[in-house]
Amino acid sequence: MILSAERIRLDAKPGSKDEAIRQAAQLLVDTGAIAPAYVESMLRREGEAETYLGDGIAIPHGQRNDRNLIHSTAISVLQVPQGVDWGEDKARLVVAIAAQGDEHIEVLRRLTEVLGDSALAERLATTRDPGLILRTLDPDAAPAGAPAPAMPPAASLEASGEGFSIGVQAPGAAGLHARPARALAGIAKRYDAAVEIRHGERRADAKSMISLLQLGAGANAQLTVTAHGPQAAEALEAVRAGFVAGLGEGDDDHAPADRAPEAVAPVAEEGAIAGLPASPGVAIGVIFRHRSESAGYAETAADPAAERAALDGALAEAKAELRQVAADMTTRIGAKHAAIFGAHEEFLEDPELLADARMRIEKGASAPAAWDGATASRAEALVALGDPLLAERANDLKDVSRRVLRRLTGASGDPDISVPLPERAVVVAEDLTPSETAGLDPMRVVGLVTAAGGPTAHTAILARALGIPAIVAAGPAVMELPDGTPVIVDGDRGLLRPDPDAAQIAAAEKAIASGRDRAAAAKAAAFRPAVTRDGHRVEVAANCRKPEEAVEAVAAGAEGTGLVRSEFLFDDRAEPPTEDEQFEIYRKLAEGFGGLPVVLRTLDAGGDKPLRFVRHPAEANPFLGLRGLRLCLANPALFRPQIRAALRAAKHGDIRIMLPMVDGLADLRAAKALIEEERRDLIAPPVEVGIMVEVPAAAVMADQLAAEADFFSIGTNDLTQYTLAVDRLHPTLGARSDALDPAVLRLIDMTVKAAHARGRWVGVCGNMAADPVAAPILVGLGVDELSVSIPNVAALKAQIRGLSRTEAERLARTALNCATAAEVRALPVAREMAHAA
Ligand code: PEP
Ligand code: MG
């Protein structure tokens, strides 16, 4: 027998986890199952990874290499009714396992039944009857007719090379949809183990996001996880922990990125086409029908090796493109929404999908045909499950598929549907992919209508983030509307009205007008300075990327640019721009701003902003590697032309040089020395040289840096990432990377105080500056300049004019003493000031 009465000890009171393991193992020694040395093996194994399973059960076992110390497969149970600390949990049933073969599997299967049955776990942890434990866990010990728990599917344990199963529940919000599936695949991939998830009859490879989506596991669905292989136990434990933590599905107020705020039913109105509201607002425009291009390709190919290489190359290029799109969208609409493209990247690495495509190539298909076939069959399978959320993920998969196909068939780049657009275009499409939506130019596109899709699709999420009124699921009738048809898009109600009459246009205009009133009031006052009610002036500048934006920024009321992301001037090039090319661009920028300050940030490549012409080293953690100023100092041939161009352009306006990712005085001094060398060579007048404060070290050392930098601009996007240790592109931890975290606020406070002590000005140019809740706090902390994206300038100025500096200072002090960003956001006065305009 694997388990016997002598191997069960009730009411034990070990003082520690180690003691508990020793006591449980001693039962195995005493009954002749193991050599005493195996006890140490169990302790060593526990040191590598805790064996706590859940529901008060831990399963210590020895290291694989020490199996020779086992005389016969056996299990012992130490009952600890009071519990013993096991990491962050308490174990009450310590089940020590010495497994030579798989004879103990049945016991483990039964143990998994106890998991998830808290009442049974409680009874076993407190019973005075060893027979109950025996009967529950060991089938051989159970008398005939005794009730035995129902068996879960096949199970095993790492030590025996078999699998071991646990039961888990799909996240409660929307089940195992894209985001948790991606998180789960990410966890599973870390282990040398095959991990399978079962939902009813369906099975999925946990490392394949597509396979997980095909499970169709809705909210709270019961799932069984089975792991096989050398790291099966660790994998299982990590997966269990992932499910317990909700696989990134927080219950905070940040709605999951792929779900609409609420479900809605279509509204009917005579003469109008009803769809579902996907992005609020009303727009009047003209139809522009968009059709996704379909790539042509040969179905078969003679040389599978060449096709395999072509597919691998296209996948690598598509991955690089997606990173670029993600970085770009992060800048435009924030990391949370840009994470969609991270999920797309996951599709490109999906083991099942890739295996299928490669198998098709082996059978004679061309690379595009193999890829198209493999992705199409999975997309169809997702649609066939009949779950609208999964149908929308099929759209994401098609998007990724097209991206790779474009590479394989020679068409390159993202679909640029903004080029042929008329003014005030209402883009109508069968369905738009997220990439296509990301490519929409909000200056020309006033509305968006899709025949298919749903309000939870990434397309809808992006439309909301871009501020474009949108309707989805409007049906095929919308595709019948000829180009140029005048329409009203009512994104609030999900109605598309073709050929509206005068009264309807008037009503729409009224709706637009009232929504626009506030914006208009702000815009009308855009050129008024942002002076608080008690007379404190805050500069409001715009973040820019291209010279063409200068005029737009000034027209929007910007008092200069507090951040020119110079890397984006060169993002579509295979070669670095020459000094003269750069000079021309910077000159145009300086002139465009007509003498207003232009804070030109030197190349900030690396991390989330790879550039094609920069040879980025392979790094495990690019965000912690050769990025920003470090990269420039390591490549003077890249850095010097930019500095020379900036110094030359400074004659045409008020250019200041800003260094990104400064981590301390050494790099600042090295950069300043290089700038000075070039300045002397050019016989150019000096320009201000400031730094981005975006590495926590710079904030902590701000007093020293302020002695040598002419100004500071706080990059709250990176400062938040590095302070809170949350990747700014992380697909599931977005809710944790809130710049209003008091830890970040305290660093900002330190920076401002250190700068002002030296008479330096401080700006904030991260996304935080445009957050209506954050802006008053930044003003209260004494920040001198806020630099935001162009559409936010007027509203921010209006908001500041509605503030009192004294009250903002009080709010800032309170915020600094809050415990969490959520607490800061919940402060009534913070919410009040957010609407100060
Ligand atoms: C920042 O990090 O806050 C910042 C403004 O720089 P970027 O977003 O370009 O890294
Ligand atoms: Mg930055």
JSON list of C-alpha atoms and ligand atoms in Angstrom, two decimals, residues 330-331 543 563 565 567-568 601 604 608-609 627 658 660-661 692-694 713-720 722 728 764-768, ligand 1:
[
{"chain": "A", "resi": 330, "resn": "THR", "atom": "CA", "xyz": [1.81, 53.74, -26.86]},
{"chain": "A", "resi": 331, "resn": "THR", "atom": "CA", "xyz": [2.90, 57.26, -27.61]},
{"chain": "A", "resi": 543, "resn": "ASN", "atom": "CA", "xyz": [4.91, 66.93, -27.62]},
{"chain": "A", "resi": 563, "resn": "LEU", "atom": "CA", "xyz": [9.51, 67.17, -26.14]},
{"chain": "A", "resi": 565, "resn": "ARG", "atom": "CA", "xyz": [10.79, 62.65, -29.95]},
{"chain": "A", "resi": 567, "resn": "GLU", "atom": "CA", "xyz": [13.76, 59.09, -33.03]},
{"chain": "A", "resi": 568, "resn": "PHE", "atom": "CA", "xyz": [10.39, 59.16, -34.78]},
{"chain": "A", "resi": 601, "resn": "ARG", "atom": "CA", "xyz": [15.39, 65.22, -27.34]},
{"chain": "A", "resi": 604, "resn": "ASP", "atom": "CA", "xyz": [16.09, 57.75, -27.67]},
{"chain": "A", "resi": 608, "resn": "ASP", "atom": "CA", "xyz": [10.36, 49.93, -26.93]},
{"chain": "A", "resi": 609, "resn": "LYS", "atom": "CA", "xyz": [11.70, 52.09, -29.77]},
{"chain": "A", "resi": 627, "resn": "ARG", "atom": "CA", "xyz": [18.96, 52.54, -24.86]},
{"chain": "A", "resi": 658, "resn": "MET", "atom": "CA", "xyz": [17.51, 67.28, -23.97]},
{"chain": "A", "resi": 660, "resn": "PRO", "atom": "CA", "xyz": [17.07, 60.92, -22.60]},
{"chain": "A", "resi": 661, "resn": "MET", "atom": "CA", "xyz": [17.51, 58.11, -20.09]},
{"chain": "A", "resi": 692, "resn": "MET", "atom": "CA", "xyz": [14.95, 63.72, -18.97]},
{"chain": "A", "resi": 693, "resn": "VAL", "atom": "CA", "xyz": [14.34, 62.51, -15.45]},
{"chain": "A", "resi": 694, "resn": "GLU", "atom": "CA", "xyz": [12.92, 59.09, -16.18]},
{"chain": "A", "resi": 713, "resn": "SER", "atom": "CA", "xyz": [11.82, 67.21, -17.96]},
{"chain": "A", "resi": 714, "resn": "ILE", "atom": "CA", "xyz": [10.26, 64.31, -16.14]},
{"chain": "A", "resi": 715, "resn": "GLY", "atom": "CA", "xyz": [9.46, 61.36, -18.38]},
{"chain": "A", "resi": 716, "resn": "THR", "atom": "CA", "xyz": [6.73, 59.83, -16.28]},
{"chain": "A", "resi": 717, "resn": "ASN", "atom": "CA", "xyz": [6.14, 56.96, -18.71]},
{"chain": "A", "resi": 718, "resn": "ASP", "atom": "CA", "xyz": [9.57, 55.50, -18.10]},
{"chain": "A", "resi": 719, "resn": "LEU", "atom": "CA", "xyz": [9.85, 56.80, -14.55]},
{"chain": "A", "resi": 720, "resn": "THR", "atom": "CA", "xyz": [6.70, 54.86, -13.68]},
{"chain": "A", "resi": 722, "resn": "TYR", "atom": "CA", "xyz": [11.25, 51.72, -13.67]},
{"chain": "A", "resi": 728, "resn": "ARG", "atom": "CA", "xyz": [5.31, 49.95, -19.97]},
{"chain": "A", "resi": 764, "resn": "VAL", "atom": "CA", "xyz": [6.66, 66.85, -17.24]},
{"chain": "A", "resi": 765, "resn": "CYS", "atom": "CA", "xyz": [6.39, 65.39, -20.73]},
{"chain": "A", "resi": 766, "resn": "GLY", "atom": "CA", "xyz": [5.07, 61.89, -20.04]},
{"chain": "A", "resi": 767, "resn": "ASN", "atom": "CA", "xyz": [1.43, 60.91, -20.64]},
{"chain": "A", "resi": 768, "resn": "MET", "atom": "CA", "xyz": [0.67, 61.78, -17.03]},
{"chain": "B", "resi": 1, "resn": "PEP", "atom": "C1", "xyz": [8.59, 59.25, -20.89]},
{"chain": "B", "resi": 1, "resn": "PEP", "atom": "O1", "xyz": [9.28, 58.24, -20.69]},
{"chain": "B", "resi": 1, "resn": "PEP", "atom": "O2", "xyz": [7.72, 59.66, -20.10]},
{"chain": "B", "resi": 1, "resn": "PEP", "atom": "C2", "xyz": [8.77, 60.01, -22.13]},
{"chain": "B", "resi": 1, "resn": "PEP", "atom": "C3", "xyz": [8.16, 61.16, -22.31]},
{"chain": "B", "resi": 1, "resn": "PEP", "atom": "O3", "xyz": [9.55, 59.47, -23.07]},
{"chain": "B", "resi": 1, "resn": "PEP", "atom": "P1", "xyz": [9.07, 58.29, -24.05]},
{"chain": "B", "resi": 1, "resn": "PEP", "atom": "O4", "xyz": [7.63, 58.02, -23.77]},
{"chain": "B", "resi": 1, "resn": "PEP", "atom": "O5", "xyz": [9.35, 58.75, -25.42]},
{"chain": "B", "resi": 1, "resn": "PEP", "atom": "O6", "xyz": [9.98, 57.17, -23.62]}
]
